[in-house]
Short mmCIF file of C-alpha atoms and ligand atoms in Angstrom, two decimals:
data_model
loop_
_atom_site.label_atom_id
_atom_site.label_comp_id
_atom_site.label_asym_id
_atom_site.label_seq_id
_atom_site.Cartn_x
_atom_site.Cartn_y
_atom_site.Cartn_z
CA UNK A 1 -13.62 -36.28 17.89
CA UNK A 2 -12.79 -33.71 21.00
CA UNK A 3 -11.95 -30.18 19.52
CA UNK A 4 -8.17 -28.99 19.50
CA UNK A 5 -7.75 -27.06 22.86
CA UNK A 6 -4.79 -24.78 24.32
CA UNK A 7 -4.02 -25.17 28.12
CA UNK A 8 -2.46 -22.05 29.47
CA UNK A 9 -1.79 -22.20 33.28
CA UNK A 10 -3.14 -19.12 35.49
CA UNK A 11 -2.27 -19.18 39.26
CA UNK A 12 -0.79 -23.11 39.01
CA UNK A 13 -4.75 -23.89 37.23
CA UNK A 14 -4.48 -25.45 33.89
CA UNK A 15 -6.92 -23.64 31.55
CA UNK A 16 -8.66 -25.73 28.61
CA UNK A 17 -9.07 -23.06 25.59
CA UNK A 18 -10.42 -23.91 22.48
CA UNK A 19 -8.28 -23.47 19.29
CA UNK A 20 -9.89 -22.34 15.90
CA UNK A 21 -8.79 -23.00 12.99
CA UNK A 22 -9.09 -21.14 9.63
CA UNK A 23 -8.69 -21.76 6.00
CA UNK A 24 -5.41 -20.39 5.77
CA UNK A 25 -3.29 -18.51 8.43
CA UNK A 26 -2.70 -18.44 12.31
CA UNK A 27 -5.63 -20.51 14.17
CA UNK A 28 -7.12 -18.91 17.11
CA UNK A 29 -7.06 -19.59 20.87
CA UNK A 30 -10.46 -18.61 21.83
CA UNK A 31 -10.01 -16.82 25.11
CA UNK A 32 -13.95 -15.23 25.54
CA UNK A 33 -14.14 -17.35 28.87
CA UNK A 34 -10.60 -16.54 30.42
CA UNK A 35 -11.95 -13.78 31.96
CA UNK A 36 -15.25 -15.65 33.60
CA UNK A 37 -12.76 -19.01 34.54
CA UNK A 38 -9.56 -17.01 35.85
CA UNK A 39 -10.80 -13.48 36.76
CA UNK A 40 -7.87 -12.07 34.53
CA UNK A 41 -7.84 -10.68 31.02
CA UNK A 42 -5.55 -10.66 28.29
CA UNK A 43 -3.91 -7.71 27.45
CA UNK A 44 -2.68 -6.88 23.69
CA UNK A 45 -2.08 -2.83 23.44
CA UNK A 46 -2.52 -2.16 19.45
CA UNK A 47 -3.58 -5.60 19.62
CA UNK A 48 -0.41 -7.13 17.80
CA UNK A 49 -1.68 -10.43 18.71
CA UNK A 50 -5.20 -10.82 18.69
CA UNK A 51 -7.86 -11.46 16.18
CA UNK A 52 -11.05 -9.43 17.14
CA UNK A 53 -13.52 -11.30 14.74
CA UNK A 54 -14.17 -14.28 12.24
CA UNK A 55 -13.82 -12.68 8.42
CA UNK A 56 -14.44 -14.71 4.88
CA UNK A 57 -13.02 -11.41 2.81
CA UNK A 58 -9.67 -10.63 2.75
CA UNK A 59 -6.39 -12.39 4.19
CA UNK A 60 -2.89 -10.98 4.59
CA UNK A 61 0.63 -13.05 5.03
CA UNK A 62 2.22 -10.34 5.75
CA UNK A 63 5.65 -12.50 5.73
CA UNK A 64 5.14 -13.78 2.10
CA UNK A 65 3.48 -10.47 0.65
CA UNK A 66 0.38 -11.64 -0.21
CA UNK A 67 -2.88 -10.18 -0.50
CA UNK A 68 -6.02 -11.91 -1.05
CA UNK A 69 -9.67 -10.91 -1.41
CA UNK A 70 -12.22 -13.25 -1.31
CA UNK A 71 -9.37 -15.89 -2.28
CA UNK A 72 -8.02 -14.15 -5.36
CA UNK A 73 -4.45 -12.45 -5.16
CA UNK A 74 -4.40 -8.50 -5.52
CA UNK A 75 -2.24 -9.23 -8.39
CA UNK A 76 -4.57 -10.88 -10.45
CA UNK A 77 -7.68 -8.49 -9.79
CA UNK A 78 -5.72 -5.41 -10.08
CA UNK A 79 -4.36 -6.41 -13.54
CA UNK A 80 -7.52 -7.99 -15.05
CA UNK A 81 -10.75 -6.52 -13.37
CA UNK A 82 -12.12 -3.34 -12.70
CA UNK A 83 -13.07 -1.84 -9.08
CA UNK A 84 -16.94 -2.18 -9.83
CA UNK A 85 -15.96 -5.94 -9.80
CA UNK A 86 -13.47 -5.97 -7.15
CA UNK A 87 -16.53 -4.10 -5.02
CA UNK A 88 -19.58 -6.73 -6.53
CA UNK A 89 -16.36 -9.38 -5.03
CA UNK A 90 -16.24 -8.14 -1.10
CA UNK A 91 -19.79 -7.40 -1.32
CA UNK A 92 -20.65 -10.87 -2.01
CA UNK A 93 -17.76 -12.89 -2.19
CA UNK A 94 -18.33 -14.70 -5.75
CA UNK A 95 -16.91 -12.62 -8.79
CA UNK A 96 -19.26 -11.61 -10.97
CA UNK A 97 -20.97 -12.99 -14.22
CA UNK A 98 -21.46 -10.51 -16.92
CA UNK A 99 -25.21 -9.71 -16.11
CA UNK A 100 -24.06 -9.26 -12.39
CA UNK A 101 -21.97 -6.82 -13.25
CA UNK A 102 -24.13 -5.17 -15.39
CA UNK A 103 -26.54 -4.72 -13.05
CA UNK A 104 -24.37 -4.00 -10.45
CA UNK A 105 -23.08 -1.26 -12.06
CA UNK A 106 -26.35 -0.11 -13.38
CA UNK A 107 -27.21 0.30 -9.70
CA UNK A 108 -24.22 2.11 -8.66
CA UNK A 109 -24.57 4.39 -11.24
CA UNK A 110 -27.81 5.46 -10.22
CA UNK A 111 -27.03 6.52 -7.10
CA UNK A 112 -23.94 8.47 -7.48
CA UNK A 113 -26.25 11.70 -7.03
CA UNK A 114 -26.12 13.27 -4.02
CA UNK A 115 -29.58 15.05 -2.05
CA UNK A 116 -29.17 19.03 -3.41
CA UNK A 117 -29.34 19.80 0.11
CA UNK A 118 -26.19 18.76 0.90
CA UNK A 119 -24.79 21.49 -1.75
CA UNK A 120 -26.10 23.43 1.24
CA UNK A 121 -24.62 21.71 3.62
CA UNK A 122 -21.03 22.02 2.19
CA UNK A 123 -21.18 26.22 2.18
CA UNK A 124 -20.51 26.04 5.97
CA UNK A 125 -17.28 25.23 5.55
CA UNK A 126 -14.23 27.47 4.98
CA UNK A 127 -12.53 26.70 1.80
CA UNK A 128 -9.33 26.18 3.08
CA UNK A 129 -10.87 23.78 5.25
CA UNK A 130 -9.16 20.07 4.88
CA UNK A 131 -11.02 18.11 2.54
CA UNK A 132 -11.42 14.97 4.89
CA UNK A 133 -12.48 17.24 7.63
CA UNK A 134 -15.15 17.66 4.94
CA UNK A 135 -15.86 14.40 4.12
CA UNK A 136 -16.07 13.27 7.81
CA UNK A 137 -18.68 15.48 8.17
CA UNK A 138 -20.23 14.78 4.74
CA UNK A 139 -20.59 11.32 4.93
CA UNK A 140 -21.94 11.61 8.38
CA UNK A 141 -24.42 14.07 7.51
CA UNK A 142 -25.88 11.25 4.92
CA UNK A 143 -28.04 9.34 7.75
CA UNK A 144 -29.59 12.62 7.93
CA UNK A 145 -31.00 12.50 4.22
CA UNK A 146 -31.39 9.01 3.72
CA UNK A 147 -33.60 7.39 6.48
CA UNK A 148 -34.95 4.88 4.40
CA UNK A 149 -31.09 3.14 4.48
CA UNK A 150 -30.57 3.33 8.28
CA UNK A 151 -32.51 0.50 9.69
CA UNK A 152 -29.89 -1.76 10.00
CA UNK A 153 -31.86 -4.71 10.93
CA UNK A 154 -33.01 -4.71 7.95
CA UNK A 155 -30.90 -6.69 4.65
CA UNK A 156 -33.13 -4.42 1.93
CA UNK A 157 -31.90 -1.60 3.56
CA UNK A 158 -28.33 -2.92 4.60
CA UNK A 159 -27.49 -3.19 0.75
CA UNK A 160 -28.91 0.18 -0.29
CA UNK A 161 -26.76 1.82 2.52
CA UNK A 162 -23.89 0.19 0.88
CA UNK A 163 -24.63 0.97 -2.54
CA UNK A 164 -24.96 4.46 -1.52
CA UNK A 165 -21.76 4.44 0.17
CA UNK A 166 -20.17 3.08 -2.84
CA UNK A 167 -21.72 5.43 -5.61
CA UNK A 168 -21.64 8.58 -3.21
CA UNK A 169 -18.16 8.92 -2.32
CA UNK A 170 -16.83 10.28 -5.09
CA UNK A 171 -19.44 13.05 -5.82
CA UNK A 172 -18.66 13.62 -2.37
CA UNK A 173 -14.94 13.49 -2.65
CA UNK A 174 -15.21 15.21 -5.84
CA UNK A 175 -17.26 17.92 -4.36
CA UNK A 176 -15.02 18.00 -1.37
CA UNK A 177 -12.37 18.94 -3.85
CA UNK A 178 -13.72 21.20 -5.89
CA UNK A 179 -15.24 23.35 -2.88
CA UNK A 180 -11.28 23.83 -1.33
CA UNK A 181 -10.55 25.39 -5.01
CA UNK A 182 -13.66 27.54 -5.29
CA UNK A 183 -15.21 25.75 -8.34
CA UNK A 184 -18.70 24.78 -9.19
CA UNK A 185 -19.47 21.54 -8.51
CA UNK A 186 -19.46 18.61 -11.20
CA UNK A 187 -22.29 16.56 -11.40
CA UNK A 188 -22.06 13.16 -12.01
CA UNK A 189 -22.50 11.64 -15.98
CA UNK A 190 -24.18 8.32 -16.20
CA UNK A 191 -22.47 7.29 -18.82
CA UNK A 192 -19.01 7.34 -17.74
CA UNK A 193 -17.58 4.74 -15.45
CA UNK A 194 -16.78 5.11 -12.32
CA UNK A 195 -13.67 6.10 -12.62
CA UNK A 196 -13.55 7.90 -15.67
CA UNK A 197 -16.73 9.69 -13.64
CA UNK A 198 -15.15 10.87 -10.50
CA UNK A 199 -12.12 12.49 -12.57
CA UNK A 200 -14.77 14.29 -14.83
CA UNK A 201 -16.19 15.43 -11.22
CA UNK A 202 -12.81 16.39 -10.15
CA UNK A 203 -10.86 18.21 -13.10
CA UNK A 204 -14.28 19.15 -15.55
CA UNK A 205 -14.97 22.95 -15.62
CA UNK A 206 -18.30 24.53 -17.23
CA UNK A 207 -16.34 26.11 -19.31
CA UNK A 208 -15.30 23.40 -22.05
CA UNK A 209 -16.20 19.69 -22.47
CA UNK A 210 -14.24 17.21 -20.56
CA UNK A 211 -12.47 13.88 -21.58
CA UNK A 212 -11.66 11.20 -18.82
CA UNK A 213 -7.94 9.70 -20.32
CA UNK A 214 -8.50 6.82 -20.38
CA UNK A 215 -5.10 5.66 -19.13
CA UNK A 216 -5.09 7.18 -16.15
CA UNK A 217 -8.51 6.04 -15.38
CA UNK A 218 -7.42 2.90 -15.54
CA UNK A 219 -4.60 3.47 -13.58
CA UNK A 220 -6.79 4.98 -10.78
CA UNK A 221 -9.11 2.33 -11.14
CA UNK A 222 -6.31 0.12 -10.22
CA UNK A 223 -5.45 2.59 -7.32
CA UNK A 224 -8.62 2.22 -6.26
CA UNK A 225 -8.76 -1.61 -6.34
CA UNK A 226 -5.23 -1.87 -4.22
CA UNK A 227 -7.19 0.00 -1.38
CA UNK A 228 -10.18 -1.83 -1.36
CA UNK A 229 -9.75 -3.41 1.79
CA UNK A 230 -7.22 -4.78 4.12
CA UNK A 231 -8.55 -7.27 6.77
CA UNK A 232 -8.97 -5.40 10.35
CA UNK A 233 -7.08 -2.44 10.04
CA UNK A 234 -7.37 0.69 12.37
CA UNK A 235 -9.87 2.26 10.51
CA UNK A 236 -11.76 -1.00 9.39
CA UNK A 237 -11.81 -1.76 13.31
CA UNK A 238 -13.22 1.46 13.95
CA UNK A 239 -16.42 0.97 11.88
CA UNK A 240 -17.10 -2.80 12.87
CA UNK A 241 -16.69 -0.96 16.57
CA UNK A 242 -19.41 1.99 16.16
CA UNK A 243 -21.17 -0.84 14.04
CA UNK A 244 -20.90 -3.11 17.05
CA UNK A 245 -23.62 -0.40 18.62
CA UNK A 246 -26.27 -0.70 16.17
CA UNK A 247 -25.19 3.04 14.42
CA UNK A 248 -26.30 3.42 11.31
CA UNK A 249 -23.92 2.59 8.51
CA UNK A 250 -23.46 6.29 7.09
CA UNK A 251 -22.36 7.32 10.70
CA UNK A 252 -19.79 3.94 10.55
CA UNK A 253 -18.50 5.44 7.78
CA UNK A 254 -17.40 8.96 8.77
CA UNK A 255 -16.43 6.71 12.19
CA UNK A 256 -13.94 5.00 9.70
CA UNK A 257 -12.64 8.47 7.63
CA UNK A 258 -11.92 10.07 10.80
CA UNK A 259 -9.51 6.84 12.01
CA UNK A 260 -7.98 6.56 8.65
CA UNK A 261 -6.91 10.53 8.45
CA UNK A 262 -4.36 9.47 11.21
CA UNK A 263 -0.53 9.64 9.05
CA UNK A 264 0.12 6.36 10.79
CA UNK A 265 -2.49 5.21 8.51
CA UNK A 266 -4.27 6.44 5.78
CA UNK A 267 -3.50 10.06 6.38
CA UNK A 268 0.56 8.27 5.82
CA UNK A 269 0.47 9.01 1.54
CA UNK A 270 0.01 12.55 2.46
CA UNK A 271 2.88 12.60 5.20
CA UNK A 272 5.07 10.33 2.69
CA UNK A 273 4.82 13.19 -0.18
CA UNK A 274 5.45 15.49 1.97
CA UNK A 275 8.21 14.01 3.15
CA UNK A 276 9.73 13.34 -0.19
CA UNK A 277 8.89 17.29 -1.07
CA UNK A 278 11.14 17.78 2.58
CA UNK A 279 13.99 16.02 1.71
CA UNK A 280 13.91 17.57 -2.10
CA UNK A 281 16.84 15.76 -3.74
CA UNK A 282 18.17 12.29 -3.20
CA UNK A 283 21.55 13.42 -2.38
CA UNK A 284 19.84 14.36 0.93
CA UNK A 285 18.06 10.60 1.35
CA UNK A 286 20.89 9.73 3.80
CA UNK A 287 20.41 12.30 6.06
CA UNK A 288 16.70 11.59 6.70
CA UNK A 289 17.59 7.79 6.60
CA UNK A 290 19.86 8.56 9.73
CA UNK A 291 17.24 10.45 11.30
CA UNK A 292 14.44 7.83 10.39
CA UNK A 293 17.12 4.99 12.67
CA UNK A 294 17.99 7.46 15.63
CA UNK A 295 15.80 6.13 18.53
CA UNK A 296 16.12 10.09 19.56
CA UNK A 297 14.78 11.65 16.80
CA UNK A 298 10.47 11.04 16.29
CA UNK A 299 11.50 11.02 12.28
CA UNK A 300 9.82 7.86 10.86
CA UNK A 301 9.96 7.41 7.10
CA UNK A 302 6.11 7.87 5.92
CA UNK A 303 5.36 5.18 3.26
CA UNK A 304 7.89 2.58 5.20
CA UNK A 305 6.66 -0.02 7.45
CA UNK A 306 3.61 -1.93 8.24
CA UNK A 307 1.99 -3.82 11.55
CA UNK A 308 1.54 -7.07 9.28
CA UNK A 309 3.87 -7.04 6.65
CA UNK A 310 7.40 -8.18 7.26
CA UNK A 311 7.64 -8.29 3.60
CA UNK A 312 7.18 -5.77 0.42
CA UNK A 313 3.69 -5.04 0.70
CA UNK A 314 2.69 -6.31 -2.77
CA UNK A 315 0.08 -3.59 -3.30
CA UNK A 316 3.28 -0.98 -3.31
CA UNK A 317 4.62 -3.04 -5.97
CA UNK A 318 1.94 -2.29 -8.26
CA UNK A 319 1.27 0.76 -7.29
CA UNK A 320 5.10 1.35 -8.43
CA UNK A 321 4.79 -0.21 -11.70
CA UNK A 322 1.52 2.46 -11.94
CA UNK A 323 3.56 5.41 -10.79
CA UNK A 324 5.72 4.91 -13.81
CA UNK A 325 2.78 4.56 -16.47
CA UNK A 326 1.45 7.52 -15.55
CA UNK A 327 4.02 9.91 -15.49
CA UNK A 328 5.38 7.76 -18.83
CA UNK A 329 1.36 8.53 -20.24
CA UNK A 330 1.50 12.39 -18.87
CA UNK A 331 5.07 12.98 -20.23
CA UNK A 332 6.96 13.32 -17.60
CA UNK A 333 10.12 12.92 -17.72
CA UNK A 334 11.77 13.31 -14.26
CA UNK A 335 9.63 13.71 -11.05
CA UNK A 336 12.61 14.63 -8.78
CA UNK A 337 10.25 13.26 -6.11
CA UNK A 338 10.47 9.96 -7.85
CA UNK A 339 13.64 10.24 -8.35
CA UNK A 340 14.17 10.98 -3.95
CA UNK A 341 11.39 7.95 -3.60
CA UNK A 342 13.42 5.11 -5.73
CA UNK A 343 16.91 6.49 -3.89
CA UNK A 344 14.92 6.56 -0.65
CA UNK A 345 14.20 2.89 -1.60
CA UNK A 346 17.33 1.60 -2.78
CA UNK A 347 19.01 2.90 0.36
CA UNK A 348 17.01 1.80 2.74
CA UNK A 349 15.92 -1.71 1.78
CA UNK A 350 20.17 -2.08 2.30
CA UNK A 351 20.09 -0.75 5.65
CA UNK A 352 20.81 -2.91 8.46
CA UNK A 353 18.52 -1.19 10.60
CA UNK A 354 15.79 -1.30 8.16
CA UNK A 355 16.22 -5.30 7.26
CA UNK A 356 16.43 -6.28 11.01
CA UNK A 357 13.04 -4.31 12.03
CA UNK A 358 11.37 -5.77 8.17
CA UNK A 359 10.53 -2.41 7.19
CA UNK A 360 9.35 -1.91 3.63
CA UNK A 361 7.77 0.53 1.18
CA UNK A 362 3.80 0.01 1.47
CA UNK A 363 1.46 1.13 -0.15
CA UNK A 364 1.09 4.63 0.79
CA UNK A 365 4.97 5.14 -0.53
CA UNK A 366 4.09 5.87 -4.25
CA UNK A 367 0.37 6.40 -4.17
CA UNK A 368 1.19 10.15 -3.51
CA UNK A 369 3.50 10.57 -6.52
CA UNK A 370 1.10 9.74 -9.14
CA UNK A 371 -1.71 11.27 -7.38
CA UNK A 372 -0.04 14.20 -7.85
CA UNK A 373 1.51 14.04 -11.34
CA UNK A 374 -2.68 13.09 -11.79
CA UNK A 375 -3.64 16.49 -10.67
CA UNK A 376 -4.56 15.77 -6.80
CA UNK A 377 -3.38 18.23 -4.34
CA UNK A 378 -1.48 16.34 -1.45
CA UNK A 379 -4.13 17.22 0.79
CA UNK A 380 -7.05 14.72 -1.66
CA UNK A 381 -4.85 11.68 -1.11
CA UNK A 382 -6.50 10.33 1.75
CA UNK A 383 -9.22 11.35 0.38
CA UNK A 384 -9.04 8.67 -2.34
CA UNK A 385 -7.79 6.32 0.09
CA UNK A 386 -10.99 6.28 1.77
CA UNK A 387 -13.28 6.62 -1.98
CA UNK A 388 -11.15 3.01 -2.34
CA UNK A 389 -11.39 1.91 1.16
CA UNK A 390 -15.46 2.38 1.58
CA UNK A 391 -16.06 -1.13 -0.27
CA UNK A 392 -13.57 -2.93 2.47
CA UNK A 393 -15.54 -0.68 5.59
CA UNK A 394 -19.24 -1.81 4.37
CA UNK A 395 -18.02 -4.96 3.44
CA UNK A 396 -16.57 -5.61 6.90
CA UNK A 397 -19.72 -3.50 8.79
CA UNK A 398 -22.17 -5.76 6.72
CA UNK A 399 -20.33 -9.45 7.28
CA UNK A 400 -20.02 -8.33 11.00
CA UNK A 401 -23.81 -7.12 11.40
CA UNK A 402 -25.06 -10.91 10.08
CA UNK A 403 -22.69 -12.74 12.74
CA UNK A 404 -24.86 -14.36 14.80
CA UNK A 405 -21.96 -14.07 17.41
CA UNK A 406 -21.53 -10.48 17.16
CA UNK A 407 -21.82 -8.35 20.04
CA UNK A 408 -21.37 -4.79 21.06
CA UNK A 409 -17.27 -4.56 21.22
CA UNK A 410 -16.29 -3.20 24.51
CA UNK A 411 -12.61 -4.16 25.24
CA UNK A 412 -11.53 -3.88 28.96
CA UNK A 413 -8.34 -2.52 30.55
CA UNK A 414 -5.05 -2.95 33.47
CA UNK A 415 -6.11 -0.30 35.92
CA UNK A 416 -3.04 1.34 37.39
CA UNK A 417 -4.83 4.99 38.64
CA UNK A 418 -5.43 5.82 42.10
CA UNK A 419 -6.78 3.47 44.78
CA UNK A 420 -10.51 3.79 46.27
CA UNK A 421 -10.22 6.95 48.38
CA UNK A 422 -12.86 9.05 50.04
CA UNK A 423 -13.45 12.75 48.87
CA UNK A 424 -11.64 15.68 49.89
CA UNK A 425 -13.90 19.45 50.78
CA UNK A 426 -11.20 22.29 48.86
CA UNK A 427 -10.79 23.50 52.12
CA UNK A 428 -8.99 20.30 53.23
CA UNK A 429 -6.83 20.10 50.53
CA UNK A 430 -3.21 21.39 50.62
C1 SDX B 501 -1.19 2.33 6.10
O1 SDX B 501 -3.12 -2.05 9.26
C2 SDX B 501 -2.91 -2.02 7.62
O2 SDX B 501 -3.79 -2.45 7.06
C3 SDX B 501 -2.77 -0.20 7.07
C4 SDX B 501 -3.32 -0.46 5.78
C5 SDX B 501 -4.06 -0.42 5.24
O3 SDX B 501 -4.21 -0.78 4.12
O4 SDX B 501 -5.04 -0.16 5.86
O5 SDX B 501 -2.08 -1.02 5.24
C6 SDX B 501 -2.19 1.32 5.04
O6 SDX B 501 -2.05 2.36 7.02
C7 SDX B 501 -0.20 1.90 5.99
C8 SDX B 501 0.64 2.09 7.20
C9 SDX B 501 0.92 3.57 6.67
N1 SDX B 501 1.85 4.36 7.30
C10 SDX B 501 2.62 4.77 7.37
O7 SDX B 501 3.46 4.51 6.39
C11 SDX B 501 3.67 5.44 8.80
C12 SDX B 501 4.60 4.56 8.93
N2 SDX B 501 5.24 3.95 9.49
C13 SDX B 501 4.61 3.76 11.26
O8 SDX B 501 4.75 4.51 11.81
C14 SDX B 501 4.19 1.77 10.84
O9 SDX B 501 5.26 1.35 10.39
C15 SDX B 501 3.18 1.55 11.32
C16 SDX B 501 2.30 2.33 11.81
C17 SDX B 501 2.63 1.59 9.88
C18 SDX B 501 3.38 0.39 11.88
O10 SDX B 501 3.85 0.28 13.38
P1 SDX B 501 3.96 -0.66 14.08
O11 SDX B 501 3.57 -2.01 13.75
O12 SDX B 501 3.31 -0.51 15.75
O13 SDX B 501 5.22 -1.11 14.33
P2 SDX B 501 5.91 -0.23 15.33
O14 SDX B 501 6.23 1.39 15.30
O15 SDX B 501 6.17 -1.26 16.91
O16 SDX B 501 7.31 -0.11 14.99
C19 SDX B 501 8.51 -1.40 14.74
C20 SDX B 501 9.70 -0.85 14.86
C21 SDX B 501 10.21 0.07 15.86
O17 SDX B 501 11.24 0.32 16.14
P3 SDX B 501 11.20 -0.68 18.12
O18 SDX B 501 10.92 0.75 18.72
O19 SDX B 501 11.74 -1.48 18.06
O20 SDX B 501 13.04 -0.37 18.24
O21 SDX B 501 9.99 -0.55 13.85
C22 SDX B 501 10.01 1.19 13.75
C23 SDX B 501 9.97 1.94 15.25
O22 SDX B 501 10.37 2.81 15.39
N3 SDX B 501 9.63 1.67 12.47
C24 SDX B 501 10.35 2.74 11.92
C25 SDX B 501 9.64 3.07 11.20
N4 SDX B 501 8.30 2.09 10.89
C26 SDX B 501 8.76 1.65 12.27
N5 SDX B 501 11.44 3.41 11.87
C27 SDX B 501 11.75 4.08 10.99
N6 SDX B 501 10.07 4.60 9.71
C28 SDX B 501 8.80 3.78 9.89
N7 SDX B 501 8.65 4.21 9.26
#
């Protein structure tokens, strides 16, 4: 049976290219031989119509607002499981049995400490350093400490590096936070679950016992599940591209953190909260919606819109519910930022501009309100995103390394610069 193909006519010549079909979602046209056959490249800035790889990890249907991790709907995972279960699922492809889950939790727990010389590493930063700058540096620096898990050709070393990344991100994130507020680092405790351990490392002080609030731990754990992976987003693509050169996993994750920092990507949760604070009251929402619609105004509604979701981001729905749960647990009756956010959502979802451009709240729209209520400063929001997304990055990195067809990523270009010309001495220049 002949394989399905697509035909492209280039300079009056029909070029047959294989069409590959996945489990669900759009098929792809394999253009890998196009340049050899035609001498031409495809052109797709921002990769709006380009599949960079084949993956079995996460599936998004942007029109339907569907997000599946290894086939399981995000709503069900967020409702029934915990973050480490999601980590196991993303890494290994199946939900763990009780024994597998217990073993995985045990292994992660015992990798949560960082090399104690990392403490001195932090001392080099100014106290007012942005925690994301600290995270990019400290995660990249892990490759200076853990030489026994940087050989990417060794499956065992790849798994150890993966466990170390998942386990140490909360510890490094908490250290980044403590350092900026001038409080001593708090070491992890093995008798706490993953997210309670993180909350304690962030908010405990040596002067008194700290008991994590189970409702807040559960809420933050769910927020981590929502952020764990998201197909070939900008930071995941960055990790894959860095990994395709054979760079060690710590360096690849550091590259992903750097990319996530941008306000168009993971930095949007910090930017969204700043925007809500700038709007200040529900009465001023209309003024900002008008700015967002004004072609001559670069202002955008942060936390709105998405490259893939042209429907409500399913994570935003769960995020909104979690926001109300956290505010209620903390006894916060009326949060002015939430009032502004709810008014903004109401107005935008009825506005022709947003309807026509299919702009809906994304995961970053409500997360900031929740994290602020939990006690995190705005500068830590993207750090928490990076903490959660680490398992997605490392799972996608491992999938790429294990893909027999993978090769170094090296896109081409459309050159519109100067044609070839001879050197002119400075005496001959005008
Ligand atoms: C994340 O890729 C992922 O999966 C990312 C992520 C993940 O989990 O990894 O989901 C996490 O990054 C979520 C997105 C967080 N970013 C923001 O909230 C920043 C605000 N949103 C945007 O800047 C924008 O919507 C993007 C970057 C998210 C998506 O941009 P696209 O797909 O390149 O779309 P675009 O910029 O071409 O916009 C399409 C149109 C434009 O109008 P026209 O030029 O066609 O007239 O919609 C407009 C834009 O001006 N538009 C907005 C808008 N977002 C898009 N107008 C006002 N406010 C906005 N937020």
